[in-house]
XYZ file of C-alpha atoms in Angstrom:
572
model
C 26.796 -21.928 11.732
C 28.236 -24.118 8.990
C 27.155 -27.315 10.605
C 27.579 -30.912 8.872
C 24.712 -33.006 7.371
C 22.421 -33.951 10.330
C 20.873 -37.430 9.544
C 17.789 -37.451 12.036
C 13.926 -37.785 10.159
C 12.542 -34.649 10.140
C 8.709 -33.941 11.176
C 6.855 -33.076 7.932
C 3.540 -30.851 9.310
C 3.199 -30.071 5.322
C 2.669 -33.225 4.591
C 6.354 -33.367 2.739
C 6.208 -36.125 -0.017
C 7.489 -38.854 0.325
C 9.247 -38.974 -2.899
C 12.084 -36.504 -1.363
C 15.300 -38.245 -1.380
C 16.497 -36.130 1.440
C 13.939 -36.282 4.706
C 16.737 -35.164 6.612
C 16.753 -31.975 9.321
C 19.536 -30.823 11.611
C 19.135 -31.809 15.354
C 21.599 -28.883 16.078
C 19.641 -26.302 13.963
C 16.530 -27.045 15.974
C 18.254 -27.043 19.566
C 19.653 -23.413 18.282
C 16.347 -21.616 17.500
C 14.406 -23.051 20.939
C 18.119 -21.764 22.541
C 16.975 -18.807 21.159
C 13.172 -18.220 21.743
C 13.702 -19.765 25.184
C 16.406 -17.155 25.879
C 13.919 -14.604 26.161
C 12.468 -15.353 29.382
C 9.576 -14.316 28.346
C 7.218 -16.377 29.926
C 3.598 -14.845 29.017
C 5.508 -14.835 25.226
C 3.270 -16.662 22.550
C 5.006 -17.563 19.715
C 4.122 -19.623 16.890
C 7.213 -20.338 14.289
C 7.515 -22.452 11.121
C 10.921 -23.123 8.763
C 10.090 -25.632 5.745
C 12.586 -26.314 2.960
C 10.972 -25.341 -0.426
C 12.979 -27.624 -2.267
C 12.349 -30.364 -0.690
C 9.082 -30.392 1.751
C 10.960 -31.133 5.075
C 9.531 -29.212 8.310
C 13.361 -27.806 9.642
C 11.879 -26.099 12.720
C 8.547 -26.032 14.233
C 7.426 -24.429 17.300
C 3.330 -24.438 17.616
C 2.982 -23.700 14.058
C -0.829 -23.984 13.970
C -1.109 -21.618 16.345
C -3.504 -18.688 15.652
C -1.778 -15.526 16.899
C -2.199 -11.431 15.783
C 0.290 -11.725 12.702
C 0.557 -7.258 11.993
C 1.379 -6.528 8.498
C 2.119 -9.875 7.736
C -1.353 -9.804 6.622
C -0.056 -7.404 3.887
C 1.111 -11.167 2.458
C -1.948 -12.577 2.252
C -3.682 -9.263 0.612
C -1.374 -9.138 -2.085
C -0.978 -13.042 -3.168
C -4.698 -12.567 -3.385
C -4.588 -9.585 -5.475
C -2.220 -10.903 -8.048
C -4.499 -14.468 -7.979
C -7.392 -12.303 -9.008
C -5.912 -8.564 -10.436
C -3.162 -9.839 -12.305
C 0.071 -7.661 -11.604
C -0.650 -5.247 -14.725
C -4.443 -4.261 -13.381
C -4.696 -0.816 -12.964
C -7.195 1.961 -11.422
C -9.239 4.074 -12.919
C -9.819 7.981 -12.138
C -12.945 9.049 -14.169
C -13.665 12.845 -14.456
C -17.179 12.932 -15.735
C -19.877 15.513 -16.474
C -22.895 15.132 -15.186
C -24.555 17.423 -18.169
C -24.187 19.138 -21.049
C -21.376 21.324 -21.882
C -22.268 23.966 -24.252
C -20.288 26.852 -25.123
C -17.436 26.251 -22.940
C -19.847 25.805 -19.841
C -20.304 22.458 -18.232
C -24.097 22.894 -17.166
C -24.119 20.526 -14.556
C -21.778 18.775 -12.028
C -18.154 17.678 -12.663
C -17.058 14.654 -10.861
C -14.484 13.032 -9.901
C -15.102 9.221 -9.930
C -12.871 6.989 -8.145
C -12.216 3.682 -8.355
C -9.747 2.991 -5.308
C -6.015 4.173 -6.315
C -4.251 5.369 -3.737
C -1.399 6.572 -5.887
C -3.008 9.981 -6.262
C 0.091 11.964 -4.860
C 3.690 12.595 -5.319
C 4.921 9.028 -4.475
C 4.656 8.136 -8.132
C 4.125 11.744 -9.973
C 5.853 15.031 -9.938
C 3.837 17.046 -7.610
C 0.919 16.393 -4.936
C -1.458 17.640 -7.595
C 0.268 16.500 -10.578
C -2.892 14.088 -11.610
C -5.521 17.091 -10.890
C -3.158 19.477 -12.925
C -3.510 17.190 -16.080
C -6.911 16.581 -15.660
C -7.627 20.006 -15.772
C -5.656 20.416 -18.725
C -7.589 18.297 -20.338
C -10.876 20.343 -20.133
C -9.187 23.325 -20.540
C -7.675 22.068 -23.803
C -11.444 21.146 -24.795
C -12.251 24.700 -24.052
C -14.320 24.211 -20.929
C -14.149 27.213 -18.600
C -16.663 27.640 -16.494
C -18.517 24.774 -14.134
C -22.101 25.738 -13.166
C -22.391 22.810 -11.266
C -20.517 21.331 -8.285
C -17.430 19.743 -8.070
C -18.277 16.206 -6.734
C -15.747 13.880 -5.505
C -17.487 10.085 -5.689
C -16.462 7.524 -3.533
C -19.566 5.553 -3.927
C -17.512 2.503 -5.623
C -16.311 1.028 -2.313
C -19.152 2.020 0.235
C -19.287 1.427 3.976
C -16.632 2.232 7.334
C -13.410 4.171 6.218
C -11.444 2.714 9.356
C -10.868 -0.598 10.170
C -12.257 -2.756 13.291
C -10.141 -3.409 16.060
C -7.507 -0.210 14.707
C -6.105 1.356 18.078
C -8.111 4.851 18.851
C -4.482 6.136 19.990
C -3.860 5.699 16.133
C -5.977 7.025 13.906
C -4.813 11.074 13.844
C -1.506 8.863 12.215
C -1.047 8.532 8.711
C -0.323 5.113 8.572
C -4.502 4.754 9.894
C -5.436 6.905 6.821
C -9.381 6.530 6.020
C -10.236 3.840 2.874
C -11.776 5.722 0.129
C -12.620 5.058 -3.448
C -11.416 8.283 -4.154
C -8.337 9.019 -2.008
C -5.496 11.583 -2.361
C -2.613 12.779 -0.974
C -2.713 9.307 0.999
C -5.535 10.816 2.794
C -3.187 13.213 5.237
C -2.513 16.622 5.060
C -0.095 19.174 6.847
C -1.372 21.678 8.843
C 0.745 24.616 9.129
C -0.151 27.418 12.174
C 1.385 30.765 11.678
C 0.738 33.756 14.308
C -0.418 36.915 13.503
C -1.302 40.154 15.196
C -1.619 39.845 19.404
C -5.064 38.968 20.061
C -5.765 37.555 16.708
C -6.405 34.035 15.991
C -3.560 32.666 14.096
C -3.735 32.037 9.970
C -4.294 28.014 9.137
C -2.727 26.937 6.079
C -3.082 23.365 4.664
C -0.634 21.558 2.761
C -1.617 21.262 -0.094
C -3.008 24.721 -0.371
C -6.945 25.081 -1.128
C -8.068 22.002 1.437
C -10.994 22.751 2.392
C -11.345 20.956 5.687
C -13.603 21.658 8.950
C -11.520 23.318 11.376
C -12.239 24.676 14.537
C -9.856 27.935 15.124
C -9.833 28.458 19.052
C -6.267 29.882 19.447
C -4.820 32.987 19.788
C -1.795 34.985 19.256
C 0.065 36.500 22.230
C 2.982 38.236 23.615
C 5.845 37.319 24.832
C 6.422 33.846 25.507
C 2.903 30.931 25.538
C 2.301 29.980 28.781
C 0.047 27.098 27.486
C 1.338 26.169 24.267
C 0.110 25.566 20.775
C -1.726 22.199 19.782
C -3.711 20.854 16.949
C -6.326 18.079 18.347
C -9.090 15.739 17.495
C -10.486 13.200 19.032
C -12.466 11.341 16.902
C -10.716 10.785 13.283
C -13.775 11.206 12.057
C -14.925 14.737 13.911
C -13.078 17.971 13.158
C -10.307 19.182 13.419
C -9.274 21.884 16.592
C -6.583 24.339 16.705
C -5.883 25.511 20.420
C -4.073 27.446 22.518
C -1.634 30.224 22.473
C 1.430 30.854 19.759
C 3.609 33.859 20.204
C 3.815 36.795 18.090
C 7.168 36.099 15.784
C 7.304 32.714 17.442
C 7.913 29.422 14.883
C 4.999 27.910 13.106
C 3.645 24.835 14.384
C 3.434 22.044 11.874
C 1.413 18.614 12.283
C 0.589 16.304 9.826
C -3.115 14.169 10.604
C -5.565 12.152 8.562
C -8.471 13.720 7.106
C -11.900 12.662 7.590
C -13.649 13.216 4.401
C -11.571 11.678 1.772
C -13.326 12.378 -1.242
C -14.468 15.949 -0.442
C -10.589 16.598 0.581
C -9.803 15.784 -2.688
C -12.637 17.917 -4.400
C -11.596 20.735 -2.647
C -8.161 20.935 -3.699
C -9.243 19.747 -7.174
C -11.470 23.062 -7.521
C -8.402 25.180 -6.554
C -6.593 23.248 -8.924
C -9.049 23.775 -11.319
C -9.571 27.769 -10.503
C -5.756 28.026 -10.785
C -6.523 27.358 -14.496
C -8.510 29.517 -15.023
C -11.712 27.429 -14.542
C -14.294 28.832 -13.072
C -16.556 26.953 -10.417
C -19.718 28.520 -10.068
C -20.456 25.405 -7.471
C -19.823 24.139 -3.961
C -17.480 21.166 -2.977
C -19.318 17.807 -2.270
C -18.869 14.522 -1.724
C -20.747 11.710 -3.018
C -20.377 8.271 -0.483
C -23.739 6.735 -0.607
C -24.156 4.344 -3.710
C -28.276 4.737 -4.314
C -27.146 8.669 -4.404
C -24.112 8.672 -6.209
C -23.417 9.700 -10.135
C -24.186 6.442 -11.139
C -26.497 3.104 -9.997
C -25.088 0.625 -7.884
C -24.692 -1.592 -10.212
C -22.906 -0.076 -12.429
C -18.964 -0.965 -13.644
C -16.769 1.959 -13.762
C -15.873 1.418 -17.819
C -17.086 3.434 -20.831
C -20.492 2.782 -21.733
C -22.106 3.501 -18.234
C -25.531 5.503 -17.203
C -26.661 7.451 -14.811
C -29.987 6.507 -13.074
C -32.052 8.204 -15.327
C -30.686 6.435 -18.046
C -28.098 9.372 -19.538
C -24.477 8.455 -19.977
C -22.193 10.653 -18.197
C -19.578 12.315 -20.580
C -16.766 11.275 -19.843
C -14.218 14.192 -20.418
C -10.507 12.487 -18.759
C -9.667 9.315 -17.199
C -6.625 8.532 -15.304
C -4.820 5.088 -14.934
C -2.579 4.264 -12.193
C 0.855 2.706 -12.191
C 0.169 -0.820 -12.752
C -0.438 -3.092 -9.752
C 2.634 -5.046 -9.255
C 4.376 -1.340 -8.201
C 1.490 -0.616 -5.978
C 2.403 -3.839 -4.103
C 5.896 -3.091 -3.694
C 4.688 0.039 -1.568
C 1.964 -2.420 0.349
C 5.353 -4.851 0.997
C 8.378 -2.635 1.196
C 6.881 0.364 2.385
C 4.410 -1.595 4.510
C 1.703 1.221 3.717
C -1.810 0.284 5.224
C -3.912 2.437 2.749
C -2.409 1.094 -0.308
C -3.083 -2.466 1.297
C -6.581 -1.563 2.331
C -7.814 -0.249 -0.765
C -6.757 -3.674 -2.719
C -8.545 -5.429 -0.081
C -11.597 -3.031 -0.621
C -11.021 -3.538 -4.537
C -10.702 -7.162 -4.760
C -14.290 -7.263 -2.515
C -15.743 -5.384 -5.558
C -13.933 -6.921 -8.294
C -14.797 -10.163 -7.316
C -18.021 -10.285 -5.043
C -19.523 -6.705 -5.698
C -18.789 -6.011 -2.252
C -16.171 -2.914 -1.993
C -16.434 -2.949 2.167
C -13.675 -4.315 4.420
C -16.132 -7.512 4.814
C -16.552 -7.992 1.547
C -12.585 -7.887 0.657
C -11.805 -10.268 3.415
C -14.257 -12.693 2.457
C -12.335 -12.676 -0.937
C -9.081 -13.000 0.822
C -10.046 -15.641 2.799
C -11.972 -17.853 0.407
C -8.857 -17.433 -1.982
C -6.515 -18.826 1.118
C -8.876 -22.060 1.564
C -9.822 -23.338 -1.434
C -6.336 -22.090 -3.913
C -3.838 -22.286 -0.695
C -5.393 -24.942 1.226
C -5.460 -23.058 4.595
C -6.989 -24.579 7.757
C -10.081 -22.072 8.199
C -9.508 -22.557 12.000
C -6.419 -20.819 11.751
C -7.260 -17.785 10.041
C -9.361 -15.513 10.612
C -9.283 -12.083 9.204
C -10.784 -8.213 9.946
C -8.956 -6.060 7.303
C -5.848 -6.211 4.616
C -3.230 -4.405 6.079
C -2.677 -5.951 9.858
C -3.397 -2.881 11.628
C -6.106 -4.756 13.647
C -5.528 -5.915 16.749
C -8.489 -8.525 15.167
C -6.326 -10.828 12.784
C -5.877 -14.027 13.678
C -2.957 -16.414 11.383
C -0.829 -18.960 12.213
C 2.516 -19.483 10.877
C 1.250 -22.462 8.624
C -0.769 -20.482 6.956
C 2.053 -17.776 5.974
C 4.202 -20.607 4.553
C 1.662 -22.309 2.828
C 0.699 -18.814 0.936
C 4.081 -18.261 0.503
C 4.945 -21.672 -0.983
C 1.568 -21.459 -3.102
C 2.903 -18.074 -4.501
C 6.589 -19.898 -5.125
C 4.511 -22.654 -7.638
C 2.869 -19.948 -9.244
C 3.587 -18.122 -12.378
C 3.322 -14.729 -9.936
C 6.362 -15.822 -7.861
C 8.531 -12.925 -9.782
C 6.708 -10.514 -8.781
C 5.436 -11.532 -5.760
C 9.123 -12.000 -4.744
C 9.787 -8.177 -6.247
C 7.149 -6.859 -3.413
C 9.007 -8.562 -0.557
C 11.503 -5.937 1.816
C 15.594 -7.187 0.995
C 17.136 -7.607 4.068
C 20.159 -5.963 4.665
C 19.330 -3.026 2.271
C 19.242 0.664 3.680
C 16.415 1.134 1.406
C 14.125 -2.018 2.700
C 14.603 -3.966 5.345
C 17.338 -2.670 6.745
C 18.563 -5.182 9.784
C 20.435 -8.150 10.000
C 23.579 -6.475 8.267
C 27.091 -7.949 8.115
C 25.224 -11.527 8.432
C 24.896 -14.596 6.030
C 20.933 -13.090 5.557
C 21.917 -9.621 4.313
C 21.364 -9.500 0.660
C 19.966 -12.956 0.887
C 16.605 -12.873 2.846
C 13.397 -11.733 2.111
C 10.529 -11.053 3.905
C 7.309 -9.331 5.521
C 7.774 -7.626 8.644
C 4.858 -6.911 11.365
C 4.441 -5.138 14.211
C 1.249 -3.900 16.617
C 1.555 -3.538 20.267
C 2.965 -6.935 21.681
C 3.166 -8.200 18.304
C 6.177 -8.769 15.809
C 6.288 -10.496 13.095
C 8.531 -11.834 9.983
C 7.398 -14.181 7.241
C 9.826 -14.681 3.842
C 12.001 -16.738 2.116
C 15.619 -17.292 2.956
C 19.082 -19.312 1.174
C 20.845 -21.133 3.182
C 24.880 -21.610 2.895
C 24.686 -23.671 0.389
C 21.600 -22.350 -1.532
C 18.656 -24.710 -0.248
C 15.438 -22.263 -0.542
C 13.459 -22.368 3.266
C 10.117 -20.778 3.644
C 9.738 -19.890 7.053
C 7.389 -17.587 9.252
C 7.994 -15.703 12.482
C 4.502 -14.768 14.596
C 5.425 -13.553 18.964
C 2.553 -12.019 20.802
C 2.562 -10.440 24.099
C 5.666 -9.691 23.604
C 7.545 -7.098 26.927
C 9.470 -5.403 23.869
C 9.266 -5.459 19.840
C 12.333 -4.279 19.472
C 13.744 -7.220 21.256
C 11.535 -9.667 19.622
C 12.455 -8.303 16.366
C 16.474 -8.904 17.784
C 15.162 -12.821 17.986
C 13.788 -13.035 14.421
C 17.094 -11.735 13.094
C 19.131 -14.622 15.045
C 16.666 -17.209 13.601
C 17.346 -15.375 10.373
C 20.829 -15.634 10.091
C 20.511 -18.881 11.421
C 18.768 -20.239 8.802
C 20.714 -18.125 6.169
C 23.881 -19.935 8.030
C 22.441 -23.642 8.112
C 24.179 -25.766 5.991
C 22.848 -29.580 4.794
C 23.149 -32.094 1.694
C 19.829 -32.010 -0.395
C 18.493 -32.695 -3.554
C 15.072 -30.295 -4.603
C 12.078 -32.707 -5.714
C 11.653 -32.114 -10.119
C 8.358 -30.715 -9.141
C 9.449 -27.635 -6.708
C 9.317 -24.762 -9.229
C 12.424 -22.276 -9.485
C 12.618 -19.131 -7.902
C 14.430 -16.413 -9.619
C 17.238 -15.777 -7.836
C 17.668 -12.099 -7.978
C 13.667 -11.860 -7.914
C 13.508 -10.573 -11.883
C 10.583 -9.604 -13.556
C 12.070 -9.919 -16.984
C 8.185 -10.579 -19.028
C 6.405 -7.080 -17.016
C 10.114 -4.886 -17.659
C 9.866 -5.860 -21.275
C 6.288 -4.196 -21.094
C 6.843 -1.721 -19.777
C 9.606 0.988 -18.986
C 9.103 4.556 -16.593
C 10.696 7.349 -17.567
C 10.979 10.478 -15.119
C 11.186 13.901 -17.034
C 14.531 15.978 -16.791
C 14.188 19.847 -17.374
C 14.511 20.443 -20.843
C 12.720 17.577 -22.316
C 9.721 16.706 -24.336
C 7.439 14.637 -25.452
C 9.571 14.206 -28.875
C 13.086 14.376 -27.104
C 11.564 10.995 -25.347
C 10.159 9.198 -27.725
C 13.552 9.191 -29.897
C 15.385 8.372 -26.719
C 13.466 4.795 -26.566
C 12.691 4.354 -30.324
C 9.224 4.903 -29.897
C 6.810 6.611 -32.201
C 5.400 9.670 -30.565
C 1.533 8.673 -31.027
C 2.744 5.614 -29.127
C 4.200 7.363 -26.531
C 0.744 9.404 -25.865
C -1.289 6.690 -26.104
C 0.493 4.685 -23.676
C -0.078 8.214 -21.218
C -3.467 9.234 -21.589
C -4.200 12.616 -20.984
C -0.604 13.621 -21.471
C -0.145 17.464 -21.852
C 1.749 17.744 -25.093
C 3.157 21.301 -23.971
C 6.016 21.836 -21.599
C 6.067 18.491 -19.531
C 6.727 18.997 -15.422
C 10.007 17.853 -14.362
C 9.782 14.582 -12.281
C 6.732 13.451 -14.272
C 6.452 9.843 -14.615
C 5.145 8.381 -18.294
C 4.952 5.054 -19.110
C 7.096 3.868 -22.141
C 5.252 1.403 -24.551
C 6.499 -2.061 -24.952
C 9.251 -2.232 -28.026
């Protein structure tokens, strides 16, 4: 809008100080954004909206900001400025494959289990394959010349105990896999694909699961026919947590029928396909598949940490045979932000409950969350209130206020960089991809949300001539998303457009502009295999040492690497 210096006091709800040698706000600016929240006609329309210069402290718009409203995945803000306050951005999870007795002679007399700790990066978003992680695992014990399992193969979730789904989650949701279950030990994202593929007329049809060897309880009531179905093919369940039913009719020759759903048992889904993984090498599992979710019956005591050095109940330390580390945390967060994924997001929130109040349940993570936001952030407690990490419940309560004032806490913070890395780019086919061909593309950054009736957008924006403005976005009961995400964009551009003299306060702390993490790249560099290469071939490439390079990838298979692999290269 490229409007000249307005000269009216502006209202300062933060409490701007008074030191600011600009308390100035445009008149025009604020007549533009009511213009355009008012012309929506929407009278039932809550909204609750909040623009405050970080350079300076001034309040440039303000409609209700205290108002508590359902804020979506904007909670996804609040989850991870917590989780770098307490994790740090380099904290990583921990796989543990353990054996629960003695291995003698190649045999593992006993259990093997599969201890986790809450990654949910066990799947092909960061590694080669789906089963990349179990494959080098099982290397591992194959290389120490284990090949036979008398036991079971356990998968132990008892880390992070209690409900799997969220309160207040929509029932019309949770089949989806952005309402995965919340395990400690979770993979695949907790979804699989079901594939339905007709056979012989009369004969029920062959189930397949992607990946192959899920074992999952599934209830085959369909049949194959001639001709053409007269009543279809579908794959139901009502209860996320019940099993699974294939019904109906699919015709001889006919397509398969695909559908993708959550699984119910997380960490016996991913014993299951472990143990194929497992038999595939040539491992033999004289066991069954279990899972372990209760903590007074799981491998270990309740109070014990999930580090080297732990016992079992009776006082006999679990061998531990392979341990897995996940990328570190400040990539995980860039999935929670950009990718707006509500598992990732729910097991921090489950992880920072144990971490930091032995309490891995949703309660126990929000408590963290929340305590974090009033006493580090300063939050009003009457205008939060909180039911799980990732905004999927219709439950949250936040008010713009307390968006900005995280945000702006995070901005004075030495985790700005990569809190800043995490947030969606507007204007970028890869992130947040609106508001093209206007003064925010390229420029804007920020947290979408959106529920039924609910949109949100909380971020940081430049205006024309560079001042830094914090602002948050909350509508509820909303007649359409879609338009009230057409209404944040306007106040986006808006803001991206506005155009004043000002001069930031010495104390306001500079943000990177291009939202650099030079100290964690200078850690740390990813390399992705090419065909061809090897573990020598790399380690020349970055003028590493190759002991370095395998001791920055533990359990690393030094034989014929998989193509798309991802190893961590050591800091130089």
């Amino acid at each position: 809008m490229r409007r000249g210096i307005a000269l009216l006091l502006a209202l300062g709800l933060l409490g701007a100080s008074p030191a600011a040698r600009w308390t100035s706000s445009s008149d025009e600016l604020t007549r533009e954004l009511q213009r355009i929240i008012d012309g929506t006609r929407w009278s039932s329309a809550r909204w609750s909206v909040l623009a405050v210069s970080l350079d300076t402290g001034d309040t440039l718009f303000a409609r209700d900001p205290g108002a508590s409203l359902a804020p979506a995945s904007n909670v996804k803000l609040l989850t991870t400025a917590a989780a770098l306050h307490h994790l740090g951005a380099t904290y990583r999870f921990r796989t543990f494959l353990l054996a629960d007795g003695p291995v003698e002679n190649g045999v593992l007399r006993g259990d093997l289990v599969l201890y986790g700790t809450g990654d949910p990066a066990l799947s092909d978003r960061f590694f080669g394959s789906r089963t990349a992680v179990f494959e080098r695992l099982s290397a591992v014990l194959r290389d120490a010349g284990v090949r036979r399992i008398e036991g079971d193969v356990v998968g132990d979730a008892t880390l992070l105990p209690g409900p799997l789904l969220g309160t207040g989650w929509d029932p019309d949701d949770l089949n989806e896999w952005f309402a995965a279950p919340a395990s400690a030990l979770s993979f695949n994202e907790n979804v699989v694909t079901l594939r339905v593929e007709a056979q012989r007329t009369g004969q029920p049809p062959l189930v397949h699961t992607l990946p192959e060897g899920a074992e999952l309880p599934i209830a085959n009531e369909a049949t194959t026919v001639a001709g053409r179905s007269r009543v279809g093919m579908a794959i139901l369940r009502e209860d996320p947590l019940d099993s699974m039913r294939v019904a109906g009719e699919i015709r001889q020759g006919g397509r398969d029928v695909w559908r993708r759903m959550t699984v119910s048992d997380p960490p016996s889904y991913a014993a299951s396909v472990f143990r194929s993984v497992l038999e595939a090498d040539s491992i033999q599992v004289r066991g069954r598949i279990r899972a372990a979710v209760d903590p007074t019956r799981g491998v270990l005591p309740q109070d014990a940490l999930w580090a080297p050095g732990m016992v079992t109940a009776d006082n006999q330390p679990p061998e531990i045979l392979a341990i897995h580390d996940s990328p570190p945390l400040h990539e995980l967060l860039a999935v929670v932000n950009k990718e707006s994924h509500n598992l990732y997001a729910e097991l921090v929130l489950k992880t920072l409950g144990r971490v930091v109040a032995g309490d891995g349940t949703y309660r126990g993570g929000v408590g963290v969350v929340e305590e974090f936001l009033r006493s580090e952030v300063g939050v009003n407690p009457e205008e939060l209130s909180l039911a799980d990490g990732s905004g999927l419940s219709s439950d949250n309560r936040a008010s713009a206020r307390v968006f900005v004032q995280t945000l702006e806490h995070m901005a004075r913070s030495s985790a700005w960089p990569v809190f800043w890395e995490t947030l969606p780019e507007a204007g970028n086919p890869r992130e947040l991809r609106r508001m093209y061909r206007t003064p925010a593309a390229r420029n804007l950054r920020a947290k979408t949300g959106t529920i039924e009736g609910v949109s949100a957008l909380s971020g940081l924006v430049r205006s024309g001539n560079g001042e830094r403005i914090l602002f948050s976005i909350l509508s509820n009961d909303v007649p359409s998303t879609s338009a009230a995400k057409r209404v944040e964009d306007r106040i986006g551009g808006e803001l991206a457009d506005f155009e004043r003299a000002f001069e930031p306060l010495p104390d306001r702390t500079a943000v990177a502009r291009d939202g650099d993490i030079p100290e964690l790249r200078s850690q740390e560099v990813r390399h992705r295999v090419r065909s061809g290469e090897n573990l020598s071939v790399i380690a020349r490439r970055y003028g590493v040492t190759l002991d370095e390079l395998v001791e920055a990838n533990p359990g690393v298979d030094r034989r014929p690497l998989q193509v798309n692999q991802v190893l961590v290269i050591p800091r130089q």
